[in-house]
XYZ file of N, CA and C in Angstrom:
738
model
N 0.847 -1.180 0.000
C 0.000 0.000 0.000
C 0.893 1.244 0.000
N 0.750 2.141 -0.967
C 1.584 3.359 -1.018
C 1.483 4.223 0.235
N 0.338 4.140 0.949
C 0.182 4.958 2.157
C 1.176 4.562 3.248
N 1.733 3.354 3.134
C 2.753 2.909 4.090
C 3.932 3.871 4.137
N 4.240 4.474 2.997
C 5.416 5.347 2.915
C 5.253 6.559 3.820
N 4.164 7.296 3.643
C 3.949 8.478 4.485
C 3.832 8.093 5.954
N 3.186 6.959 6.222
C 3.021 6.518 7.607
C 4.373 6.324 8.281
N 5.268 5.597 7.633
C 6.572 5.313 8.244
C 7.435 6.563 8.336
N 7.479 7.330 7.255
C 8.308 8.539 7.254
C 7.827 9.517 8.323
N 6.526 9.759 8.386
C 5.984 10.737 9.326
C 6.140 10.302 10.777
N 5.975 9.012 11.042
C 6.104 8.545 12.419
C 7.545 8.591 12.900
N 8.485 8.304 12.022
C 9.894 8.425 12.414
C 10.242 9.885 12.694
N 9.746 10.781 11.834
C 9.993 12.211 12.053
C 9.393 12.674 13.378
N 8.181 12.221 13.668
C 7.516 12.616 14.912
C 8.277 12.094 16.123
N 8.801 10.880 16.019
C 9.569 10.309 17.127
C 10.831 11.121 17.391
N 11.528 11.497 16.334
C 12.760 12.281 16.484
C 12.446 13.657 17.069
N 11.385 14.290 16.590
C 11.026 15.618 17.102
C 10.581 15.549 18.565
N 9.850 14.495 18.928
C 9.439 14.335 20.325
C 10.654 14.121 21.222
N 11.611 13.322 20.746
C 12.833 13.098 21.522
C 13.606 14.407 21.704
N 13.628 15.202 20.672
C 14.315 16.494 20.754
C 13.649 17.407 21.780
N 12.312 17.458 21.764
C 11.592 18.317 22.709
C 11.796 17.851 24.148
N 11.822 16.556 24.347
C 11.916 16.009 25.703
C 13.366 15.777 26.151
N 14.312 16.212 25.329
C 15.741 16.074 25.659
C 16.163 14.612 25.804
N 15.528 13.724 25.023
C 15.949 12.322 24.994
C 17.217 12.241 24.152
N 18.237 11.600 24.677
C 19.559 11.671 24.053
C 19.710 10.800 22.820
N 18.897 9.749 22.686
C 19.109 8.802 21.588
C 17.783 8.235 21.107
N 17.666 8.071 19.803
C 16.536 7.389 19.182
C 17.088 6.197 18.409
N 16.509 5.014 18.633
C 16.886 3.807 17.888
C 15.670 3.364 17.083
N 15.794 3.395 15.769
C 14.707 3.004 14.881
C 14.962 1.607 14.330
N 13.902 0.825 14.214
C 13.987 -0.481 13.575
C 13.508 -0.346 12.138
N 14.386 -0.632 11.202
C 14.021 -0.577 9.788
C 14.097 -1.978 9.211
N 14.808 -2.160 8.129
C 14.849 -3.454 7.446
C 16.076 -3.550 6.566
N 16.514 -4.782 6.342
C 17.578 -4.997 5.371
C 17.125 -4.706 3.953
N 15.796 -4.568 3.764
C 15.278 -4.233 2.447
C 15.678 -2.855 1.967
N 16.233 -2.038 2.846
C 16.705 -0.707 2.454
C 18.189 -0.709 2.095
N 18.817 -1.899 2.116
C 20.273 -1.976 1.920
C 20.644 -2.773 0.667
N 19.747 -2.764 -0.326
C 19.942 -3.619 -1.498
C 20.031 -2.810 -2.792
N 21.199 -2.263 -3.108
C 21.326 -1.589 -4.402
C 21.176 -2.597 -5.539
N 20.616 -2.153 -6.643
C 20.400 -3.054 -7.767
C 21.731 -3.555 -8.319
N 21.726 -4.805 -8.727
C 22.898 -5.435 -9.363
C 24.104 -5.553 -8.435
N 23.873 -5.469 -7.120
C 25.002 -5.658 -6.206
C 25.278 -7.149 -6.063
N 26.501 -7.603 -6.375
C 26.784 -9.048 -6.290
C 26.866 -9.528 -4.851
N 26.302 -10.712 -4.596
C 26.316 -11.267 -3.243
C 27.725 -11.466 -2.706
N 28.671 -11.687 -3.609
C 30.045 -11.968 -3.181
C 30.728 -10.755 -2.560
N 30.240 -9.561 -2.832
C 30.844 -8.325 -2.310
C 30.121 -7.929 -1.030
N 30.828 -7.876 0.105
C 30.155 -7.553 1.377
C 29.474 -6.185 1.336
N 28.253 -6.154 1.826
C 27.523 -4.894 1.928
C 27.987 -4.117 3.151
N 27.973 -2.789 3.032
C 28.303 -1.895 4.143
C 27.127 -0.951 4.369
N 26.820 -0.716 5.651
C 25.606 0.023 5.993
C 25.515 1.395 5.344
N 26.581 2.161 5.380
C 26.502 3.551 4.936
C 26.865 3.735 3.467
N 27.172 2.615 2.792
C 27.479 2.701 1.365
C 26.367 2.116 0.494
N 25.682 1.119 1.006
C 24.757 0.378 0.161
C 23.302 0.669 0.548
N 22.624 1.307 -0.395
C 21.240 1.720 -0.201
C 20.372 1.215 -1.350
N 19.162 0.842 -1.035
C 18.175 0.546 -2.067
C 17.724 1.848 -2.729
N 17.233 1.740 -3.949
C 16.685 2.881 -4.672
C 15.180 2.931 -4.406
N 14.704 3.899 -3.625
C 13.278 3.915 -3.264
C 12.356 4.115 -4.462
N 12.818 4.847 -5.466
C 11.964 5.064 -6.640
C 11.781 3.752 -7.406
N 12.849 2.998 -7.533
C 12.748 1.693 -8.172
C 11.858 0.755 -7.361
N 11.987 0.822 -6.044
C 11.134 -0.016 -5.188
C 9.664 0.326 -5.383
N 9.349 1.612 -5.464
C 7.956 2.019 -5.660
C 7.437 1.567 -7.031
N 8.262 1.703 -8.064
C 7.849 1.304 -9.403
C 7.533 -0.189 -9.476
N 8.215 -0.980 -8.630
C 7.990 -2.430 -8.624
C 6.915 -2.853 -7.619
N 6.248 -1.847 -7.031
C 5.192 -2.148 -6.072
C 5.712 -2.609 -4.724
N 6.985 -2.365 -4.450
C 7.606 -2.776 -3.182
C 7.494 -1.608 -2.207
N 6.259 -1.344 -1.772
C 6.012 -0.127 -1.005
C 6.546 -0.208 0.428
N 6.487 -1.384 1.047
C 7.021 -1.489 2.406
C 8.535 -1.278 2.448
N 9.332 -1.955 1.590
C 10.767 -1.647 1.575
C 11.055 -0.193 1.190
N 10.289 0.339 0.244
C 10.485 1.746 -0.136
C 10.230 2.663 1.052
N 9.193 2.351 1.825
C 8.867 3.157 3.002
C 10.019 3.156 3.997
N 10.640 1.998 4.184
C 11.744 1.914 5.143
C 12.984 2.641 4.632
N 13.239 2.525 3.334
C 14.371 3.263 2.760
C 14.178 4.763 2.936
N 12.997 5.259 2.583
C 12.736 6.694 2.689
C 12.652 7.138 4.139
N 12.121 6.289 5.004
C 12.089 6.611 6.435
C 13.494 6.862 6.956
N 14.432 6.017 6.570
C 15.810 6.183 7.030
C 16.450 7.452 6.475
N 16.248 7.688 5.177
C 16.847 8.876 4.550
C 16.338 10.149 5.225
N 15.027 10.231 5.445
C 14.445 11.425 6.065
C 14.817 11.520 7.550
N 14.939 10.386 8.222
C 15.323 10.414 9.633
C 16.747 10.935 9.792
N 17.645 10.478 8.927
C 19.022 10.980 8.984
C 19.060 12.479 8.682
N 18.278 12.911 7.706
C 18.231 14.345 7.384
C 17.700 15.152 8.558
N 16.777 14.579 9.316
C 16.194 15.292 10.462
C 17.210 15.546 11.560
N 18.273 14.752 11.596
C 19.329 14.979 12.599
C 20.578 15.563 11.944
N 20.400 16.121 10.732
C 21.484 16.851 10.085
C 22.532 15.996 9.411
N 22.170 14.759 9.048
C 23.161 13.849 8.456
C 22.718 13.374 7.076
N 23.698 12.941 6.283
C 23.392 12.377 4.974
C 23.374 10.852 5.058
N 23.250 10.202 3.906
C 23.127 8.748 3.906
C 24.428 8.043 4.282
N 25.525 8.747 4.266
C 26.795 8.200 4.741
C 26.985 8.463 6.231
N 25.956 9.011 6.853
C 25.967 9.365 8.285
C 26.951 10.483 8.604
N 27.243 11.299 7.623
C 28.108 12.461 7.830
C 27.252 13.676 8.180
N 27.743 14.503 9.076
C 27.023 15.726 9.434
C 27.122 16.711 8.276
N 25.977 17.104 7.748
C 25.938 18.043 6.632
C 25.193 19.325 7.006
N 24.469 19.278 8.130
C 23.778 20.468 8.638
C 24.115 20.609 10.127
N 25.245 21.256 10.433
C 25.720 21.315 11.821
C 24.714 21.902 12.794
N 23.968 22.914 12.378
C 23.011 23.525 13.294
C 21.891 22.566 13.669
N 21.425 21.812 12.685
C 20.378 20.833 12.943
C 20.917 19.679 13.785
N 22.142 19.268 13.477
C 22.739 18.139 14.196
C 23.037 18.482 15.656
N 23.328 19.736 15.913
C 23.750 20.160 17.261
C 22.691 19.878 18.310
N 21.434 20.091 17.988
C 20.350 19.936 18.957
C 19.567 18.632 18.783
N 20.020 17.787 17.870
C 19.262 16.571 17.563
C 19.695 15.419 18.461
N 18.801 14.463 18.712
C 19.206 13.258 19.433
C 20.154 12.419 18.565
N 20.943 11.621 19.207
C 21.782 10.657 18.488
C 20.846 9.622 17.863
N 21.055 9.346 16.573
C 20.158 8.448 15.851
C 20.874 7.166 15.442
N 20.284 6.024 15.809
C 20.757 4.719 15.359
C 19.610 4.027 14.630
N 19.954 3.281 13.586
C 18.960 2.570 12.785
C 19.401 1.119 12.671
N 18.500 0.202 13.027
C 18.810 -1.224 12.952
C 18.164 -1.807 11.692
N 18.954 -2.596 10.944
C 18.493 -3.158 9.673
C 18.493 -4.696 9.714
N 17.411 -5.292 10.229
C 17.290 -6.757 10.232
C 16.552 -7.267 8.993
N 16.631 -8.570 8.787
C 15.832 -9.228 7.749
C 14.846 -10.179 8.421
N 15.075 -11.476 8.327
C 14.152 -12.425 8.949
C 14.489 -12.546 10.436
N 13.508 -12.211 11.282
C 13.683 -12.235 12.737
C 12.978 -13.467 13.282
N 13.736 -14.355 13.935
C 13.176 -15.600 14.447
C 13.532 -15.798 15.914
N 12.964 -16.847 16.505
C 13.172 -17.141 17.919
C 11.843 -17.104 18.642
N 11.859 -17.366 19.936
C 10.615 -17.328 20.718
C 9.991 -15.936 20.675
N 8.685 -15.899 20.457
C 7.971 -14.616 20.420
C 8.078 -13.933 21.768
N 8.447 -12.662 21.765
C 8.665 -11.952 23.025
C 7.371 -11.520 23.682
N 6.363 -11.120 22.905
C 5.124 -10.645 23.524
C 4.171 -11.809 23.752
N 3.310 -11.721 24.762
C 2.387 -12.825 25.090
C 1.284 -12.968 24.053
N 0.551 -14.076 24.187
C -0.573 -14.301 23.286
C -0.223 -15.265 22.177
N -1.167 -15.502 21.256
C -0.934 -16.426 20.145
C 0.144 -15.905 19.209
N 0.726 -16.804 18.416
C 1.754 -16.355 17.483
C 1.127 -15.395 16.480
N 1.904 -14.427 16.067
C 1.376 -13.391 15.188
C 2.477 -12.917 14.252
N 2.123 -11.970 13.398
C 3.074 -11.442 12.441
C 3.100 -12.275 11.174
N 4.170 -12.111 10.405
C 4.315 -12.836 9.148
C 5.276 -14.008 9.253
N 6.374 -13.813 9.970
C 7.458 -14.791 9.956
C 7.089 -16.099 10.644
N 6.564 -16.036 11.877
C 6.316 -17.266 12.626
C 5.246 -18.146 11.980
N 4.102 -17.609 11.549
C 3.129 -18.472 10.861
C 3.713 -19.118 9.602
N 4.563 -18.389 8.899
C 5.214 -18.938 7.698
C 6.141 -20.094 8.065
N 6.914 -19.938 9.137
C 7.814 -21.002 9.578
C 7.015 -22.232 10.000
N 5.880 -22.022 10.667
C 5.021 -23.151 11.049
C 4.589 -23.920 9.807
N 4.210 -23.218 8.752
C 3.791 -23.876 7.517
C 4.939 -24.667 6.901
N 6.145 -24.136 6.968
C 7.309 -24.876 6.456
C 7.509 -26.154 7.259
N 7.459 -26.045 8.584
C 7.708 -27.196 9.448
C 6.606 -28.241 9.343
N 5.413 -27.835 8.937
C 4.314 -28.793 8.728
C 4.292 -29.355 7.306
N 5.248 -28.913 6.480
C 5.303 -29.387 5.107
C 4.284 -28.747 4.195
N 3.735 -27.607 4.607
C 2.711 -26.931 3.820
C 3.292 -25.836 2.937
N 4.523 -25.477 3.152
C 5.209 -24.456 2.359
C 6.653 -24.897 2.147
N 7.258 -24.423 1.063
C 8.630 -24.772 0.720
C 8.817 -26.299 0.770
N 7.907 -27.011 0.130
C 7.867 -28.465 0.259
C 8.186 -29.226 -1.030
N 8.507 -28.503 -2.100
C 8.797 -29.185 -3.362
C 10.294 -29.340 -3.594
N 11.019 -28.247 -3.450
C 12.473 -28.256 -3.652
C 13.094 -27.233 -2.722
N 14.253 -27.545 -2.181
C 14.986 -26.549 -1.385
C 15.356 -25.389 -2.302
N 15.035 -24.155 -1.950
C 15.424 -23.021 -2.801
C 16.942 -22.870 -2.866
N 17.437 -22.590 -4.052
C 18.861 -22.275 -4.197
C 19.024 -20.786 -3.929
N 18.894 -20.459 -2.669
C 18.890 -19.062 -2.239
C 19.303 -19.035 -0.777
N 19.318 -17.861 -0.207
C 19.712 -17.716 1.195
C 18.787 -16.739 1.895
N 18.873 -16.726 3.216
C 18.058 -15.820 4.025
C 18.907 -15.282 5.162
N 18.854 -13.972 5.348
C 19.589 -13.324 6.436
C 18.736 -13.352 7.686
N 19.271 -13.924 8.759
C 18.486 -14.245 9.956
C 19.149 -13.646 11.192
N 18.317 -13.313 12.172
C 18.807 -12.957 13.505
C 17.793 -13.439 14.541
N 18.300 -13.800 15.700
C 17.436 -14.162 16.820
C 16.822 -12.885 17.396
N 15.523 -12.928 17.666
C 14.823 -11.744 18.161
C 15.442 -11.228 19.456
N 15.939 -12.139 20.297
C 16.557 -11.720 21.564
C 17.859 -10.970 21.321
N 18.623 -11.409 20.321
C 19.869 -10.719 19.986
C 19.593 -9.360 19.358
N 18.550 -9.305 18.546
C 18.188 -8.015 17.942
C 17.801 -7.015 19.023
N 17.071 -7.478 20.027
C 16.719 -6.597 21.141
C 17.972 -6.086 21.850
N 18.943 -6.972 22.060
C 20.185 -6.569 22.726
C 20.974 -5.574 21.881
N 20.931 -5.716 20.555
C 21.604 -4.755 19.686
C 20.973 -3.376 19.800
N 19.641 -3.334 19.919
C 18.958 -2.053 20.124
C 19.421 -1.397 21.426
N 19.465 -2.187 22.483
C 19.890 -1.656 23.783
C 21.332 -1.172 23.708
N 22.186 -1.944 23.035
C 23.590 -1.557 22.915
C 23.734 -0.243 22.160
N 22.917 -0.046 21.128
C 22.944 1.227 20.399
C 22.601 2.389 21.325
N 21.593 2.180 22.157
C 21.167 3.252 23.069
C 22.243 3.550 24.112
N 22.853 2.504 24.635
C 23.799 2.674 25.746
C 25.182 3.126 25.294
N 25.558 2.807 24.064
C 26.883 3.180 23.563
C 26.826 4.582 22.976
N 27.414 5.520 23.657
C 27.307 6.921 23.238
C 28.039 7.210 21.934
N 28.864 6.281 21.475
C 29.542 6.457 20.193
C 28.763 5.844 19.032
N 27.688 5.132 19.338
C 26.906 4.480 18.284
C 26.085 5.517 17.528
N 26.068 5.395 16.205
C 25.338 6.353 15.380
C 25.170 5.770 13.981
N 24.019 6.010 13.379
C 23.801 5.567 12.010
C 23.251 4.159 11.926
N 23.445 3.542 10.773
C 22.860 2.233 10.483
C 23.720 1.080 11.000
N 23.031 -0.021 11.356
C 23.702 -1.247 11.783
C 22.939 -2.440 11.224
N 23.655 -3.380 10.637
C 23.007 -4.612 10.187
C 22.525 -5.407 11.397
N 21.225 -5.635 11.469
C 20.660 -6.480 12.524
C 20.545 -7.903 12.012
N 21.702 -8.492 11.717
C 21.755 -9.791 11.049
C 22.859 -10.626 11.686
N 22.587 -11.923 11.898
C 23.654 -12.848 12.285
C 24.503 -13.135 11.056
N 23.895 -13.720 10.043
C 24.530 -13.918 8.742
C 23.451 -14.362 7.769
N 23.803 -14.483 6.511
C 22.882 -15.000 5.514
C 23.159 -16.488 5.337
N 22.153 -17.305 5.642
C 22.294 -18.756 5.596
C 21.646 -19.316 4.335
N 22.304 -20.266 3.651
C 21.618 -20.961 2.552
C 20.390 -21.697 3.089
N 19.329 -21.733 2.285
C 18.126 -22.431 2.738
C 18.397 -23.905 3.005
N 19.341 -24.479 2.292
C 19.679 -25.878 2.549
C 20.168 -26.061 3.982
N 20.977 -25.134 4.458
C 21.467 -25.204 5.842
C 20.332 -24.959 6.830
N 19.468 -23.991 6.550
C 18.353 -23.679 7.447
C 17.434 -24.890 7.600
N 17.062 -25.489 6.482
C 16.125 -26.617 6.536
C 16.775 -27.854 7.155
N 18.092 -28.005 6.994
C 18.794 -29.105 7.649
C 18.786 -28.931 9.165
N 18.944 -27.698 9.633
C 18.861 -27.426 11.075
C 17.458 -27.750 11.588
N 16.427 -27.384 10.821
C 15.059 -27.746 11.201
C 14.913 -29.265 11.297
N 15.435 -29.969 10.324
C 15.315 -31.423 10.288
C 16.025 -32.064 11.474
N 17.185 -31.522 11.832
C 17.924 -32.051 12.979
C 17.198 -31.787 14.294
N 16.524 -30.638 14.369
C 15.873 -30.248 15.624
C 14.494 -30.868 15.790
N 13.849 -31.215 14.675
C 12.481 -31.736 14.720
C 12.404 -32.961 13.809
N 12.586 -34.166 14.368
C 12.627 -35.377 13.539
C 11.385 -35.602 12.685
N 10.240 -35.047 13.086
C 9.024 -35.225 12.284
C 9.061 -34.414 10.991
N 10.000 -33.487 10.886
C 10.122 -32.675 9.668
C 11.128 -33.318 8.712
N 10.765 -33.331 7.451
C 11.669 -33.845 6.415
C 11.803 -32.797 5.321
N 13.007 -32.321 5.126
C 13.199 -31.283 4.113
C 12.978 -31.847 2.714
N 12.595 -31.000 1.763
C 12.344 -31.455 0.393
C 13.651 -31.779 -0.331
N 13.550 -32.305 -1.557
C 14.768 -32.612 -2.319
C 15.610 -31.361 -2.580
N 16.904 -31.608 -2.724
C 17.832 -30.515 -3.002
C 17.659 -30.022 -4.436
N 17.911 -28.743 -4.630
C 17.948 -28.162 -5.965
C 19.104 -28.784 -6.757
N 19.068 -28.625 -8.048
C 20.171 -29.096 -8.881
C 21.210 -27.989 -9.038
N 22.460 -28.395 -9.155
C 23.508 -27.428 -9.435
C 24.250 -26.956 -8.207
N 25.014 -25.902 -8.387
C 25.892 -25.357 -7.359
C 25.143 -24.325 -6.516
N 25.390 -24.357 -5.213
C 24.760 -23.395 -4.299
C 25.177 -21.964 -4.647
N 24.189 -21.077 -4.785
C 24.483 -19.659 -5.001
C 25.122 -19.063 -3.742
N 25.973 -18.098 -3.942
C 26.644 -17.455 -2.813
C 25.643 -16.668 -1.973
N 25.586 -16.923 -0.668
C 24.722 -16.109 0.197
C 25.194 -14.654 0.237
N 24.294 -13.769 0.581
C 24.640 -12.357 0.740
C 25.751 -12.206 1.774
N 26.746 -11.424 1.432
C 27.865 -11.178 2.339
C 27.731 -9.782 2.968
N 28.147 -9.675 4.219
C 28.038 -8.414 4.962
C 29.388 -8.052 5.570
N 29.629 -6.772 5.681
C 30.725 -6.273 6.503
C 30.117 -5.974 7.880
N 30.476 -6.795 8.872
C 29.862 -6.678 10.198
C 30.714 -5.872 11.178
N 31.618 -5.064 10.672
C 32.491 -4.279 11.557
C 31.678 -3.411 12.501
N 30.686 -2.723 11.974
C 29.887 -1.821 12.812
C 29.019 -2.617 13.790
N 28.367 -3.638 13.312
C 27.549 -4.456 14.215
C 28.379 -5.011 15.361
N 29.549 -5.544 15.047
C 30.383 -6.167 16.078
C 30.927 -5.145 17.070
N 30.999 -3.870 16.653
C 31.486 -2.828 17.564
C 30.536 -2.619 18.736
N 29.300 -3.102 18.610
C 28.315 -2.951 19.686
C 28.522 -3.971 20.804
N 29.332 -4.995 20.550
C 29.713 -5.921 21.618
C 28.675 -6.946 22.006
N 27.728 -7.250 21.124
C 26.688 -8.237 21.423
C 27.092 -9.574 20.796
N 27.147 -10.626 21.601
C 27.437 -11.958 21.099
C 26.144 -12.588 20.605
N 26.117 -12.986 19.343
C 24.896 -13.503 18.736
C 24.813 -15.026 18.856
N 23.604 -15.513 19.017
C 23.370 -16.954 19.134
C 23.595 -17.660 17.801
N 24.064 -18.902 17.827
C 24.168 -19.671 16.581
C 22.788 -20.072 16.081
N 22.700 -20.367 14.797
C 21.419 -20.714 14.174
C 20.767 -21.905 14.865
N 21.554 -22.918 15.223
C 20.994 -24.121 15.840
C 20.268 -23.793 17.140
N 20.810 -22.888 17.938
C 20.154 -22.514 19.192
C 18.867 -21.744 18.933
N 18.916 -20.806 18.001
C 17.716 -20.027 17.673
C 16.589 -20.929 17.196
N 16.905 -21.850 16.280
C 15.867 -22.709 15.724
C 15.358 -23.721 16.753
N 16.239 -24.239 17.593
C 15.802 -25.150 18.641
C 14.848 -24.481 19.607
N 15.187 -23.266 20.019
C 14.314 -22.528 20.936
C 13.003 -22.134 20.254
N 13.077 -21.831 18.963
C 11.869 -21.486 18.212
C 10.913 -22.676 18.153
N 11.440 -23.852 17.851
C 10.588 -25.045 17.768
C 9.973 -25.354 19.130
N 10.760 -25.222 20.195
C 10.222 -25.454 21.541
C 9.098 -24.472 21.847
N 9.265 -23.227 21.440
C 8.230 -22.215 21.662
C 6.957 -22.562 20.886
N 7.114 -22.936 19.622
C 5.937 -23.267 18.805
C 5.207 -24.478 19.367
N 5.956 -25.438 19.905
C 5.318 -26.595 20.538
C 4.571 -26.186 21.806
N 5.144 -25.243 22.550
C 4.481 -24.789 23.782
C 3.178 -24.067 23.481
N 3.064 -23.516 22.278
C 1.834 -22.822 21.860
C 0.820 -23.773 21.223
N 1.225 -25.036 21.059
C 0.312 -26.013 20.504
C 0.129 -25.945 19.006
N 0.970 -25.201 18.312
C 0.832 -25.084 16.863
C 1.743 -26.036 16.124
N 2.568 -26.776 16.879
C 3.506 -27.711 16.273
C 3.617 -28.913 17.178
N 3.552 -30.104 16.607
C 3.677 -31.319 17.397
C 4.928 -32.061 16.958
N 5.320 -33.057 17.735
C 6.504 -33.830 17.403
C 7.568 -33.641 18.458
N 8.394 -34.667 18.642
C 9.457 -34.620 19.626
C 10.660 -33.874 19.079
N 11.284 -33.088 19.942
C 12.554 -32.453 19.565
C 13.679 -33.452 19.758
N 14.701 -33.320 18.913
C 15.861 -34.205 19.055
C 16.826 -33.646 20.081
């Protein structure tokens, strides 16, 4: 929906202005890795937060309004604190009175749901369908997915707030895992699940990241096996998944 763009941009602006009025020292915004994908960027070349940006106009033309909204939200949020897309101060007067701004860029967020109640959102119901054999059940995709544990993402947000030197964008990603590896971890953790046949040919290179900035925050991230094991245990506790864990 195109209205998503104004909604995200305006709410980020309002948050920054409210923080400025109330003398809040730092604002941490959650965006998406969908804003860090320049066209024709090869997976083999590590992406860097302040160099690699999606083209919002191209995103809008392709009907990708949610990623476009996040890209534009970030650009306007940085401008509101006097900075450009490289996180350089370009308007000193505006930057002087602005809160410190950090932006987290995650992709697929998994792990036990933090808020109470039934499972919700897009990611967890989709994972349940995969584990029940209702989705991604014909062939393993020759592709990859950038994943982070929700608990680690929360800690990265806190680290951004607490570290007075933190500023600008940070990849909220553990790494990009091939789907073959992801589904194998599911199979190992849940014996009732059987992954589909492998694709033919050579595995495509997963997206590569330069994690220098993320690692500067000092948060130790969980391995994929732990995240997926805890996720399956959580889904079983909610009664949406049956079967013994290995």
